[in-house]
Amino acid sequence: MGAGGRMTEKEREKQELLGRTGVGAAFQRSPTDKPPFTLGQIKMAIPPHCFQRSLVKSSSYLVHDLVIVAALLYAALVWIPALPSMLQLGAWPLYWVAQGCVMFGVWVIAHECGHHAFSDYPLLDDIVGLVLHSWLLVPYFSRKHSHRRHHSNTGSLERDEVFVPRPKEALPWYTPYIHDNPVVRVVLIMVQLTLGWYMYLSLNTWGRPYPRFACHFDPYSPIYNDRERPQIFISDVGVLAVSFAMLDFVSTFGFWWMMRVYGAPLMIVNAWLVLVTYLHHTHPALPHYDSTEWDWLRGALATMDRDYGILNRVFHNITDTHILHHLFSNIPHYHAMEATKAIKPILGEYYQIDRTPLAKATWREAKECLYIVREDSKGIFWYSNKF
């Protein structure tokens, strides 16, 4: 494998294959054999300083994002209302998108707190994560614990927590009649991007099946064990406190004012969260494993790095260093690019990245990754869309 940013001919062919679209595209599937390397060997390839967390450096990124959030908020409160009405029609959507993207960067930092990648102090990480995620109406500890289980069981059909694919027979009866309808596909994508995050939190939609109703806001949900339940209460209190503060703003300034200033950017945050997660774990080249084949390392490698262009930096590179994140989730984001570069020669064909433009990739995955099928007699499953 090439190093220092160079790609071999094999890598270039792989990139071309991963960039193709359409039914029957010749994707180069990720290897499913046991890797010829260990997690320890991967770790040895990473410079030791990449594992070091700096409270000062982590805080600087957080302050940087919050300053931009404050500046954009000031623009929304002072500058945009002073514009002529016609210009406001264009300025508000620009504010929503810009603010939503920066707020998602804050979301990523809160997510790092849940992985103890913000500082060397677990309690501080939890306090910062709780405040930031509550501000974004996310139950911090609830998501932290379910997300940890996702990292522990990535690629497992029985135990993974989110975007668990279904076999063909589990699809609704009407799926064959609508799966190739572009209008229906647009509607489903829009529902997923607008309501998907809260559907997952509240109803466990797209989540792992549980023997009874599962909800991230319920301390007695089967998602959690007895030791975790008190923290779920704390998460709910955090979300409720912010919700009541928002209601107070609504009563003072009005519902639509609140939607313009906070609600619309939050919808952008949630859309990015769903899309980023979906595209990391949904791709025709990625396998899923049942209990006869799954092991942690192969599951962690069954993810896809994606290229979001300039947004890679805005999102603190959670987009294009996701494989590393699944291997070593305690590495801070500001070391992730260096660490990813270091492990590529070790991973070889097991490293997957797709640079297909986001809209094109989202449309393709929604069209082609409908259900999973077993190949041969092994417990290895691949996406398909044939009816």
mmCIF file of C-alpha atoms in Angstrom:
data_model
loop_
_atom_site.group_PDB
_atom_site.id
_atom_site.type_symbol
_atom_site.label_atom_id
_atom_site.label_comp_id
_atom_site.label_asym_id
_atom_site.label_seq_id
_atom_site.Cartn_x
_atom_site.Cartn_y
_atom_site.Cartn_z
ATOM 1 C CA MET A 1 0.000 0.000 0.000
ATOM 2 C CA GLY A 2 1.166 3.507 -0.736
ATOM 3 C CA ALA A 3 2.221 5.849 2.046
ATOM 4 C CA GLY A 4 2.570 9.605 2.386
ATOM 5 C CA GLY A 5 -0.642 10.245 0.408
ATOM 6 C CA ARG A 6 0.392 8.139 -2.616
ATOM 7 C CA MET A 7 -1.867 5.363 -3.919
ATOM 8 C CA THR A 8 -0.871 2.182 -5.687
ATOM 9 C CA GLU A 9 -2.587 1.101 -8.880
ATOM 10 C CA LYS A 10 -4.696 -1.306 -6.843
ATOM 11 C CA GLU A 11 -5.869 1.492 -4.568
ATOM 12 C CA ARG A 12 -6.765 3.673 -7.538
ATOM 13 C CA GLU A 13 -8.825 0.840 -9.036
ATOM 14 C CA LYS A 14 -10.558 0.424 -5.698
ATOM 15 C CA GLN A 15 -11.455 4.123 -5.550
ATOM 16 C CA GLU A 16 -12.914 3.952 -9.056
ATOM 17 C CA LEU A 17 -15.003 0.914 -8.155
ATOM 18 C CA LEU A 18 -16.305 2.521 -4.980
ATOM 19 C CA GLY A 19 -17.250 5.636 -6.920
ATOM 20 C CA ARG A 20 -19.464 3.881 -9.452
ATOM 21 C CA THR A 21 -23.225 4.020 -9.173
ATOM 22 C CA GLY A 22 -26.260 2.191 -10.453
ATOM 23 C CA VAL A 23 -27.695 -1.247 -9.923
ATOM 24 C CA GLY A 24 -25.116 -3.945 -10.387
ATOM 25 C CA ALA A 25 -22.143 -1.629 -9.909
ATOM 26 C CA ALA A 26 -18.919 -3.611 -9.513
ATOM 27 C CA PHE A 27 -18.013 -2.599 -5.973
ATOM 28 C CA GLN A 28 -14.895 -4.147 -4.565
ATOM 29 C CA ARG A 29 -16.130 -5.741 -1.396
ATOM 30 C CA SER A 30 -14.279 -5.442 1.845
ATOM 31 C CA PRO A 31 -12.293 -8.575 2.742
ATOM 32 C CA THR A 32 -14.079 -10.848 5.205
ATOM 33 C CA ASP A 33 -11.235 -13.223 6.103
ATOM 34 C CA LYS A 34 -9.628 -12.856 9.496
ATOM 35 C CA PRO A 35 -7.175 -9.954 9.101
ATOM 36 C CA PRO A 36 -3.468 -10.848 8.864
ATOM 37 C CA PHE A 37 -2.776 -8.285 11.604
ATOM 38 C CA THR A 38 -3.855 -7.751 15.192
ATOM 39 C CA LEU A 39 -5.225 -4.734 16.987
ATOM 40 C CA GLY A 40 -1.902 -4.499 18.806
ATOM 41 C CA GLN A 41 -0.005 -4.283 15.515
ATOM 42 C CA ILE A 42 -2.331 -1.519 14.330
ATOM 43 C CA LYS A 43 -1.775 0.364 17.576
ATOM 44 C CA MET A 44 2.001 0.074 17.266
ATOM 45 C CA ALA A 45 1.842 1.818 13.871
ATOM 46 C CA ILE A 46 0.246 4.906 15.434
ATOM 47 C CA PRO A 47 2.582 7.547 16.918
ATOM 48 C CA PRO A 48 2.191 7.416 20.727
ATOM 49 C CA HIS A 49 1.313 11.105 21.000
ATOM 50 C CA CYS A 50 -1.882 10.468 19.033
ATOM 51 C CA PHE A 51 -3.335 8.790 22.117
ATOM 52 C CA GLN A 52 -2.631 11.797 24.314
ATOM 53 C CA ARG A 53 -5.615 13.969 25.254
ATOM 54 C CA SER A 54 -5.080 17.648 25.930
ATOM 55 C CA LEU A 55 -7.726 19.537 27.879
ATOM 56 C CA VAL A 56 -6.327 22.827 26.579
ATOM 57 C CA LYS A 57 -6.379 21.721 22.938
ATOM 58 C CA SER A 58 -9.792 20.055 23.171
ATOM 59 C CA SER A 59 -11.196 23.159 24.873
ATOM 60 C CA SER A 60 -9.739 25.392 22.188
ATOM 61 C CA TYR A 61 -11.704 23.541 19.513
ATOM 62 C CA LEU A 62 -14.855 23.773 21.595
ATOM 63 C CA VAL A 63 -14.380 27.511 22.221
ATOM 64 C CA HIS A 64 -13.665 28.028 18.525
ATOM 65 C CA ASP A 65 -16.974 26.387 17.593
ATOM 66 C CA LEU A 66 -18.956 28.202 20.279
ATOM 67 C CA VAL A 67 -17.558 31.575 19.194
ATOM 68 C CA ILE A 68 -18.752 30.899 15.637
ATOM 69 C CA VAL A 69 -22.141 29.776 16.976
ATOM 70 C CA ALA A 70 -22.397 33.027 18.963
ATOM 71 C CA ALA A 71 -21.362 35.137 15.955
ATOM 72 C CA LEU A 72 -23.948 33.466 13.740
ATOM 73 C CA LEU A 73 -26.578 33.890 16.447
ATOM 74 C CA TYR A 74 -25.741 37.596 16.650
ATOM 75 C CA ALA A 75 -26.196 37.827 12.891
ATOM 76 C CA ALA A 76 -29.576 36.135 13.197
ATOM 77 C CA LEU A 77 -30.721 38.448 15.968
ATOM 78 C CA VAL A 78 -29.331 41.747 14.661
ATOM 79 C CA TRP A 79 -28.226 41.698 11.041
ATOM 80 C CA ILE A 80 -30.744 39.486 9.259
ATOM 81 C CA PRO A 81 -33.859 41.252 10.673
ATOM 82 C CA ALA A 82 -32.393 44.564 9.456
ATOM 83 C CA LEU A 83 -32.209 43.326 5.856
ATOM 84 C CA PRO A 84 -34.927 44.035 3.274
ATOM 85 C CA SER A 85 -37.620 41.355 3.246
ATOM 86 C CA MET A 86 -36.470 39.795 -0.030
ATOM 87 C CA LEU A 87 -32.886 39.465 1.194
ATOM 88 C CA GLN A 88 -34.090 37.908 4.435
ATOM 89 C CA LEU A 89 -35.638 35.085 2.427
ATOM 90 C CA GLY A 90 -32.151 34.095 1.285
ATOM 91 C CA ALA A 91 -30.287 34.992 4.474
ATOM 92 C CA TRP A 92 -32.289 32.796 6.843
ATOM 93 C CA PRO A 93 -31.614 29.495 5.014
ATOM 94 C CA LEU A 94 -27.914 30.398 4.844
ATOM 95 C CA TYR A 95 -27.943 30.982 8.595
ATOM 96 C CA TRP A 96 -29.736 27.681 9.246
ATOM 97 C CA VAL A 97 -27.270 25.665 7.204
ATOM 98 C CA ALA A 98 -24.153 27.427 8.534
ATOM 99 C CA GLN A 99 -25.307 27.318 12.145
ATOM 100 C CA GLY A 100 -26.433 23.695 11.812
ATOM 101 C CA CYS A 101 -23.054 22.619 10.449
ATOM 102 C CA VAL A 102 -21.099 24.377 13.209
ATOM 103 C CA MET A 103 -23.474 23.041 15.860
ATOM 104 C CA PHE A 104 -22.896 19.539 14.514
ATOM 105 C CA GLY A 105 -19.191 20.154 15.113
ATOM 106 C CA VAL A 106 -20.121 20.860 18.750
ATOM 107 C CA TRP A 107 -22.171 17.652 18.708
ATOM 108 C CA VAL A 108 -19.051 15.748 17.623
ATOM 109 C CA ILE A 109 -17.050 17.179 20.527
ATOM 110 C CA ALA A 110 -19.810 16.122 22.943
ATOM 111 C CA HIS A 111 -19.676 12.672 21.361
ATOM 112 C CA GLU A 112 -15.932 12.597 22.034
ATOM 113 C CA CYS A 113 -16.663 13.324 25.685
ATOM 114 C CA GLY A 114 -18.701 10.128 25.757
ATOM 115 C CA HIS A 115 -15.643 8.235 24.524
ATOM 116 C CA HIS A 116 -13.383 9.873 27.154
ATOM 117 C CA ALA A 117 -11.413 11.525 24.336
ATOM 118 C CA PHE A 118 -11.859 15.136 25.488
ATOM 119 C CA SER A 119 -9.544 15.173 28.519
ATOM 120 C CA ASP A 120 -7.798 12.928 31.035
ATOM 121 C CA TYR A 121 -10.623 13.483 33.522
ATOM 122 C CA PRO A 122 -13.677 11.221 33.050
ATOM 123 C CA LEU A 123 -15.917 13.294 35.306
ATOM 124 C CA LEU A 124 -15.067 16.489 33.425
ATOM 125 C CA ASP A 125 -15.716 14.735 30.119
ATOM 126 C CA ASP A 126 -19.156 13.682 31.334
ATOM 127 C CA ILE A 127 -20.006 17.166 32.623
ATOM 128 C CA VAL A 128 -18.986 18.837 29.345
ATOM 129 C CA GLY A 129 -20.746 16.159 27.298
ATOM 130 C CA LEU A 130 -23.921 16.415 29.382
ATOM 131 C CA VAL A 131 -24.102 20.202 28.996
ATOM 132 C CA LEU A 132 -23.383 20.203 25.263
ATOM 133 C CA HIS A 133 -25.652 17.311 24.357
ATOM 134 C CA SER A 134 -28.484 18.597 26.565
ATOM 135 C CA TRP A 135 -28.230 21.944 24.729
ATOM 136 C CA LEU A 136 -28.768 19.954 21.527
ATOM 137 C CA LEU A 137 -31.664 17.996 23.106
ATOM 138 C CA VAL A 138 -29.659 14.765 23.221
ATOM 139 C CA PRO A 139 -29.844 12.518 26.325
ATOM 140 C CA TYR A 140 -26.087 12.344 26.940
ATOM 141 C CA PHE A 141 -25.687 9.262 29.114
ATOM 142 C CA SER A 142 -28.462 7.395 27.297
ATOM 143 C CA ARG A 143 -26.707 7.854 23.999
ATOM 144 C CA LYS A 144 -23.267 7.281 25.521
ATOM 145 C CA HIS A 145 -24.190 3.810 26.774
ATOM 146 C CA SER A 146 -26.046 2.638 23.663
ATOM 147 C CA HIS A 147 -23.297 4.059 21.472
ATOM 148 C CA ARG A 148 -20.667 2.180 23.480
ATOM 149 C CA ARG A 149 -22.556 -1.026 22.736
ATOM 150 C CA HIS A 150 -22.589 -0.097 19.061
ATOM 151 C CA HIS A 151 -18.796 0.182 19.170
ATOM 152 C CA SER A 152 -18.555 -3.142 20.984
ATOM 153 C CA ASN A 153 -20.728 -4.947 18.428
ATOM 154 C CA THR A 154 -20.280 -3.164 15.102
ATOM 155 C CA GLY A 155 -21.260 -5.352 12.160
ATOM 156 C CA SER A 156 -23.039 -7.932 14.324
ATOM 157 C CA LEU A 157 -26.541 -8.759 13.127
ATOM 158 C CA GLU A 158 -27.586 -9.837 16.608
ATOM 159 C CA ARG A 159 -25.999 -7.205 18.848
ATOM 160 C CA ASP A 160 -25.227 -4.007 16.913
ATOM 161 C CA GLU A 161 -27.310 -1.060 18.077
ATOM 162 C CA VAL A 162 -28.097 1.131 15.082
ATOM 163 C CA PHE A 163 -28.825 0.782 11.344
ATOM 164 C CA VAL A 164 -29.072 -2.970 11.793
ATOM 165 C CA PRO A 165 -29.969 -4.323 8.327
ATOM 166 C CA ARG A 166 -32.871 -6.734 7.892
ATOM 167 C CA PRO A 167 -33.210 -9.893 5.810
ATOM 168 C CA LYS A 168 -35.490 -9.843 2.791
ATOM 169 C CA GLU A 169 -38.290 -11.734 4.526
ATOM 170 C CA ALA A 170 -38.470 -9.105 7.275
ATOM 171 C CA LEU A 171 -39.333 -6.305 4.837
ATOM 172 C CA PRO A 172 -42.935 -5.054 4.598
ATOM 173 C CA TRP A 173 -45.030 -6.913 2.010
ATOM 174 C CA TYR A 174 -45.334 -3.830 -0.176
ATOM 175 C CA THR A 175 -41.568 -3.230 -0.521
ATOM 176 C CA PRO A 176 -41.213 -4.955 -3.947
ATOM 177 C CA TYR A 177 -43.891 -2.654 -5.369
ATOM 178 C CA ILE A 178 -42.349 0.620 -4.260
ATOM 179 C CA HIS A 179 -38.588 0.006 -3.940
ATOM 180 C CA ASP A 180 -37.805 1.368 -7.408
ATOM 181 C CA ASN A 181 -40.106 4.380 -7.135
ATOM 182 C CA PRO A 182 -37.972 7.562 -6.996
ATOM 183 C CA VAL A 183 -40.750 9.614 -5.363
ATOM 184 C CA VAL A 184 -41.124 7.108 -2.528
ATOM 185 C CA ARG A 185 -37.355 6.992 -2.106
ATOM 186 C CA VAL A 186 -37.194 10.796 -1.769
ATOM 187 C CA VAL A 187 -39.963 10.725 0.836
ATOM 188 C CA LEU A 188 -38.238 7.991 2.838
ATOM 189 C CA ILE A 189 -34.921 9.853 2.769
ATOM 190 C CA MET A 190 -36.593 13.076 3.895
ATOM 191 C CA VAL A 191 -38.400 11.309 6.752
ATOM 192 C CA GLN A 192 -35.147 9.724 7.838
ATOM 193 C CA LEU A 193 -33.268 13.040 7.789
ATOM 194 C CA THR A 194 -35.964 15.101 9.517
ATOM 195 C CA LEU A 195 -37.538 12.667 12.005
ATOM 196 C CA GLY A 196 -35.083 9.780 12.040
ATOM 197 C CA TRP A 197 -32.990 10.848 15.037
ATOM 198 C CA TYR A 198 -35.941 11.265 17.393
ATOM 199 C CA MET A 199 -37.618 8.141 15.995
ATOM 200 C CA TYR A 200 -34.490 6.232 16.986
ATOM 201 C CA LEU A 201 -34.279 7.811 20.442
ATOM 202 C CA SER A 202 -37.980 7.404 21.209
ATOM 203 C CA LEU A 203 -39.023 4.267 19.318
ATOM 204 C CA ASN A 204 -35.698 2.509 18.608
ATOM 205 C CA THR A 205 -36.429 2.772 14.880
ATOM 206 C CA TRP A 206 -33.519 1.356 12.847
ATOM 207 C CA GLY A 207 -32.135 -0.028 16.112
ATOM 208 C CA ARG A 208 -31.421 -3.488 17.435
ATOM 209 C CA PRO A 209 -34.549 -5.572 18.180
ATOM 210 C CA TYR A 210 -35.289 -5.951 21.882
ATOM 211 C CA PRO A 211 -37.774 -8.316 23.566
ATOM 212 C CA ARG A 212 -39.849 -5.345 24.702
ATOM 213 C CA PHE A 213 -40.275 -1.644 23.931
ATOM 214 C CA ALA A 214 -36.937 0.196 23.933
ATOM 215 C CA CYS A 215 -36.572 3.956 24.369
ATOM 216 C CA HIS A 216 -33.510 6.078 25.119
ATOM 217 C CA PHE A 217 -35.509 8.291 27.484
ATOM 218 C CA ASP A 218 -36.740 5.376 29.619
ATOM 219 C CA PRO A 219 -34.342 4.510 32.469
ATOM 220 C CA TYR A 220 -35.940 1.038 32.620
ATOM 221 C CA SER A 221 -35.533 0.394 28.911
ATOM 222 C CA PRO A 222 -33.930 -2.966 28.031
ATOM 223 C CA ILE A 223 -31.105 -0.996 26.444
ATOM 224 C CA TYR A 224 -29.663 -0.272 29.913
ATOM 225 C CA ASN A 225 -28.577 -2.248 32.941
ATOM 226 C CA ASP A 226 -29.286 -1.447 36.577
ATOM 227 C CA ARG A 227 -25.978 0.365 37.074
ATOM 228 C CA GLU A 228 -26.704 2.730 34.180
ATOM 229 C CA ARG A 229 -30.296 3.657 35.077
ATOM 230 C CA PRO A 230 -29.499 6.571 37.447
ATOM 231 C CA GLN A 231 -27.499 8.237 34.671
ATOM 232 C CA ILE A 232 -30.459 7.910 32.290
ATOM 233 C CA PHE A 233 -32.499 9.951 34.786
ATOM 234 C CA ILE A 234 -29.755 12.601 34.749
ATOM 235 C CA SER A 235 -29.838 12.688 30.929
ATOM 236 C CA ASP A 236 -33.607 13.173 30.973
ATOM 237 C CA VAL A 237 -33.293 16.006 33.484
ATOM 238 C CA GLY A 238 -30.735 17.719 31.222
ATOM 239 C CA VAL A 239 -32.987 17.489 28.170
ATOM 240 C CA LEU A 240 -36.037 18.597 30.161
ATOM 241 C CA ALA A 241 -34.185 21.599 31.613
ATOM 242 C CA VAL A 242 -33.222 22.817 28.136
ATOM 243 C CA SER A 243 -36.722 22.075 26.817
ATOM 244 C CA PHE A 244 -38.332 24.222 29.545
ATOM 245 C CA ALA A 245 -35.862 27.010 28.792
ATOM 246 C CA MET A 246 -36.863 26.807 25.131
ATOM 247 C CA LEU A 247 -40.542 26.970 26.072
ATOM 248 C CA ASP A 248 -39.803 30.106 28.037
ATOM 249 C CA PHE A 249 -38.209 31.659 24.940
ATOM 250 C CA VAL A 250 -41.246 30.601 22.900
ATOM 251 C CA SER A 251 -43.629 32.266 25.349
ATOM 252 C CA THR A 252 -41.537 35.446 25.219
ATOM 253 C CA PHE A 253 -40.595 35.705 21.538
ATOM 254 C CA GLY A 254 -42.973 33.329 19.779
ATOM 255 C CA PHE A 255 -42.772 29.876 18.233
ATOM 256 C CA TRP A 256 -41.561 30.937 14.788
ATOM 257 C CA TRP A 257 -38.842 33.139 16.272
ATOM 258 C CA MET A 258 -37.577 30.117 18.182
ATOM 259 C CA MET A 259 -37.723 27.952 15.077
ATOM 260 C CA ARG A 260 -35.782 30.494 13.010
ATOM 261 C CA VAL A 261 -33.071 31.016 15.614
ATOM 262 C CA TYR A 262 -32.698 27.523 17.128
ATOM 263 C CA GLY A 263 -35.158 24.955 15.767
ATOM 264 C CA ALA A 264 -34.130 25.034 12.104
ATOM 265 C CA PRO A 265 -30.361 24.781 12.828
ATOM 266 C CA LEU A 266 -31.089 21.895 15.221
ATOM 267 C CA MET A 267 -32.928 20.103 12.416
ATOM 268 C CA ILE A 268 -29.797 20.502 10.286
ATOM 269 C CA VAL A 269 -27.712 19.014 13.137
ATOM 270 C CA ASN A 270 -30.020 16.020 13.387
ATOM 271 C CA ALA A 271 -30.022 15.534 9.618
ATOM 272 C CA TRP A 272 -26.216 15.487 9.544
ATOM 273 C CA LEU A 273 -26.116 13.057 12.455
ATOM 274 C CA VAL A 274 -28.427 10.590 10.742
ATOM 275 C CA LEU A 275 -26.750 10.955 7.342
ATOM 276 C CA VAL A 276 -23.184 10.644 8.648
ATOM 277 C CA THR A 277 -24.044 7.557 10.708
ATOM 278 C CA TYR A 278 -26.031 5.980 7.886
ATOM 279 C CA LEU A 279 -23.313 6.444 5.275
ATOM 280 C CA HIS A 280 -20.586 5.141 7.588
ATOM 281 C CA HIS A 281 -22.383 1.834 8.047
ATOM 282 C CA THR A 282 -24.402 1.403 4.857
ATOM 283 C CA HIS A 283 -22.570 0.549 1.647
ATOM 284 C CA PRO A 284 -22.716 -2.308 -0.896
ATOM 285 C CA ALA A 285 -19.038 -3.062 -0.162
ATOM 286 C CA LEU A 286 -19.549 -3.624 3.583
ATOM 287 C CA PRO A 287 -20.315 -7.032 5.114
ATOM 288 C CA HIS A 288 -22.404 -7.917 8.153
ATOM 289 C CA TYR A 289 -21.856 -11.015 10.261
ATOM 290 C CA ASP A 290 -24.000 -13.376 12.280
ATOM 291 C CA SER A 291 -22.773 -14.945 15.515
ATOM 292 C CA THR A 292 -20.980 -17.780 13.697
ATOM 293 C CA GLU A 293 -18.610 -15.384 11.908
ATOM 294 C CA TRP A 294 -18.533 -12.111 13.831
ATOM 295 C CA ASP A 295 -15.523 -10.961 15.801
ATOM 296 C CA TRP A 296 -14.775 -7.509 17.107
ATOM 297 C CA LEU A 297 -11.924 -6.596 14.758
ATOM 298 C CA ARG A 298 -13.673 -7.621 11.558
ATOM 299 C CA GLY A 299 -16.788 -5.786 12.734
ATOM 300 C CA ALA A 300 -14.845 -2.609 13.494
ATOM 301 C CA LEU A 301 -13.324 -2.749 10.014
ATOM 302 C CA ALA A 302 -16.762 -3.156 8.382
ATOM 303 C CA THR A 303 -17.255 0.608 8.246
ATOM 304 C CA MET A 304 -16.683 3.208 5.543
ATOM 305 C CA ASP A 305 -14.761 6.456 5.653
ATOM 306 C CA ARG A 306 -16.434 9.190 3.611
ATOM 307 C CA ASP A 307 -15.216 12.461 2.124
ATOM 308 C CA TYR A 308 -17.320 15.534 2.921
ATOM 309 C CA GLY A 309 -14.920 18.054 1.410
ATOM 310 C CA ILE A 310 -14.509 21.219 3.473
ATOM 311 C CA LEU A 311 -17.057 19.881 5.962
ATOM 312 C CA ASN A 312 -14.515 17.264 7.065
ATOM 313 C CA ARG A 313 -12.822 20.009 9.088
ATOM 314 C CA VAL A 314 -16.061 21.577 10.275
ATOM 315 C CA PHE A 315 -17.143 18.143 11.543
ATOM 316 C CA HIS A 316 -13.736 17.552 13.195
ATOM 317 C CA ASN A 317 -12.906 14.742 10.751
ATOM 318 C CA ILE A 318 -15.385 12.284 12.184
ATOM 319 C CA THR A 319 -16.354 11.761 8.547
ATOM 320 C CA ASP A 320 -13.056 10.674 6.992
ATOM 321 C CA THR A 321 -11.477 8.939 10.027
ATOM 322 C CA HIS A 322 -14.378 6.740 11.091
ATOM 323 C CA ILE A 323 -12.551 3.436 10.726
ATOM 324 C CA LEU A 324 -9.859 4.668 13.098
ATOM 325 C CA HIS A 325 -12.604 5.848 15.451
ATOM 326 C CA HIS A 326 -14.006 2.334 15.620
ATOM 327 C CA LEU A 327 -10.580 0.883 16.297
ATOM 328 C CA PHE A 328 -9.467 3.467 18.887
ATOM 329 C CA SER A 329 -12.373 5.647 19.951
ATOM 330 C CA ASN A 330 -10.341 7.412 22.663
ATOM 331 C CA ILE A 331 -8.052 9.123 20.133
ATOM 332 C CA PRO A 332 -8.954 12.852 20.021
ATOM 333 C CA HIS A 333 -10.172 14.191 16.704
ATOM 334 C CA TYR A 334 -7.143 16.466 16.312
ATOM 335 C CA HIS A 335 -4.891 13.398 16.058
ATOM 336 C CA ALA A 336 -7.261 11.314 13.939
ATOM 337 C CA MET A 337 -5.933 12.274 10.499
ATOM 338 C CA GLU A 338 -2.334 11.529 11.453
ATOM 339 C CA ALA A 339 -3.349 8.231 13.037
ATOM 340 C CA THR A 340 -5.466 7.228 10.010
ATOM 341 C CA LYS A 341 -2.537 7.891 7.708
ATOM 342 C CA ALA A 342 -0.347 5.739 9.930
ATOM 343 C CA ILE A 343 -2.635 2.692 9.926
ATOM 344 C CA LYS A 344 -3.470 2.605 6.212
ATOM 345 C CA PRO A 345 -0.361 0.600 5.264
ATOM 346 C CA ILE A 346 -1.234 -1.973 7.946
ATOM 347 C CA LEU A 347 -4.904 -2.248 6.997
ATOM 348 C CA GLY A 348 -4.283 -2.536 3.262
ATOM 349 C CA GLU A 349 -7.477 -3.784 1.562
ATOM 350 C CA TYR A 350 -9.300 -3.663 4.886
ATOM 351 C CA TYR A 351 -9.283 0.132 4.735
ATOM 352 C CA GLN A 352 -12.367 1.446 2.934
ATOM 353 C CA ILE A 353 -13.071 5.002 1.786
ATOM 354 C CA ASP A 354 -15.696 6.224 -0.663
ATOM 355 C CA ARG A 355 -15.358 9.712 -2.159
ATOM 356 C CA THR A 356 -18.695 9.637 -4.006
ATOM 357 C CA PRO A 357 -20.502 12.998 -3.620
ATOM 358 C CA LEU A 358 -22.907 12.899 -0.696
ATOM 359 C CA ALA A 359 -26.183 13.326 -2.585
ATOM 360 C CA LYS A 360 -25.174 10.670 -5.087
ATOM 361 C CA ALA A 361 -24.023 8.285 -2.352
ATOM 362 C CA THR A 362 -27.197 8.787 -0.295
ATOM 363 C CA TRP A 363 -29.407 8.095 -3.325
ATOM 364 C CA ARG A 364 -27.381 5.021 -4.279
ATOM 365 C CA GLU A 365 -27.338 3.493 -0.796
ATOM 366 C CA ALA A 366 -31.076 4.111 -0.337
ATOM 367 C CA LYS A 367 -31.678 2.348 -3.648
ATOM 368 C CA GLU A 368 -29.255 -0.565 -3.408
ATOM 369 C CA CYS A 369 -28.954 -1.351 0.312
ATOM 370 C CA LEU A 370 -32.490 -2.564 1.007
ATOM 371 C CA TYR A 371 -31.854 -5.869 2.757
ATOM 372 C CA ILE A 372 -29.098 -8.392 3.404
ATOM 373 C CA VAL A 373 -28.579 -11.863 1.983
ATOM 374 C CA ARG A 374 -26.289 -14.695 3.011
ATOM 375 C CA GLU A 375 -23.785 -15.948 0.481
ATOM 376 C CA ASP A 376 -22.697 -19.593 0.444
ATOM 377 C CA SER A 377 -23.120 -21.275 3.808
ATOM 378 C CA LYS A 378 -21.119 -18.787 5.856
ATOM 379 C CA GLY A 379 -22.596 -16.323 8.299
ATOM 380 C CA ILE A 380 -21.531 -13.377 6.128
ATOM 381 C CA PHE A 381 -24.221 -11.153 4.657
ATOM 382 C CA TRP A 382 -24.199 -8.487 1.936
ATOM 383 C CA TYR A 383 -26.637 -5.800 0.885
ATOM 384 C CA SER A 384 -28.952 -6.436 -2.060
ATOM 385 C CA ASN A 385 -32.010 -4.887 -3.727
ATOM 386 C CA LYS A 386 -33.191 -7.647 -6.067
ATOM 387 C CA PHE A 387 -36.848 -8.673 -6.019
#
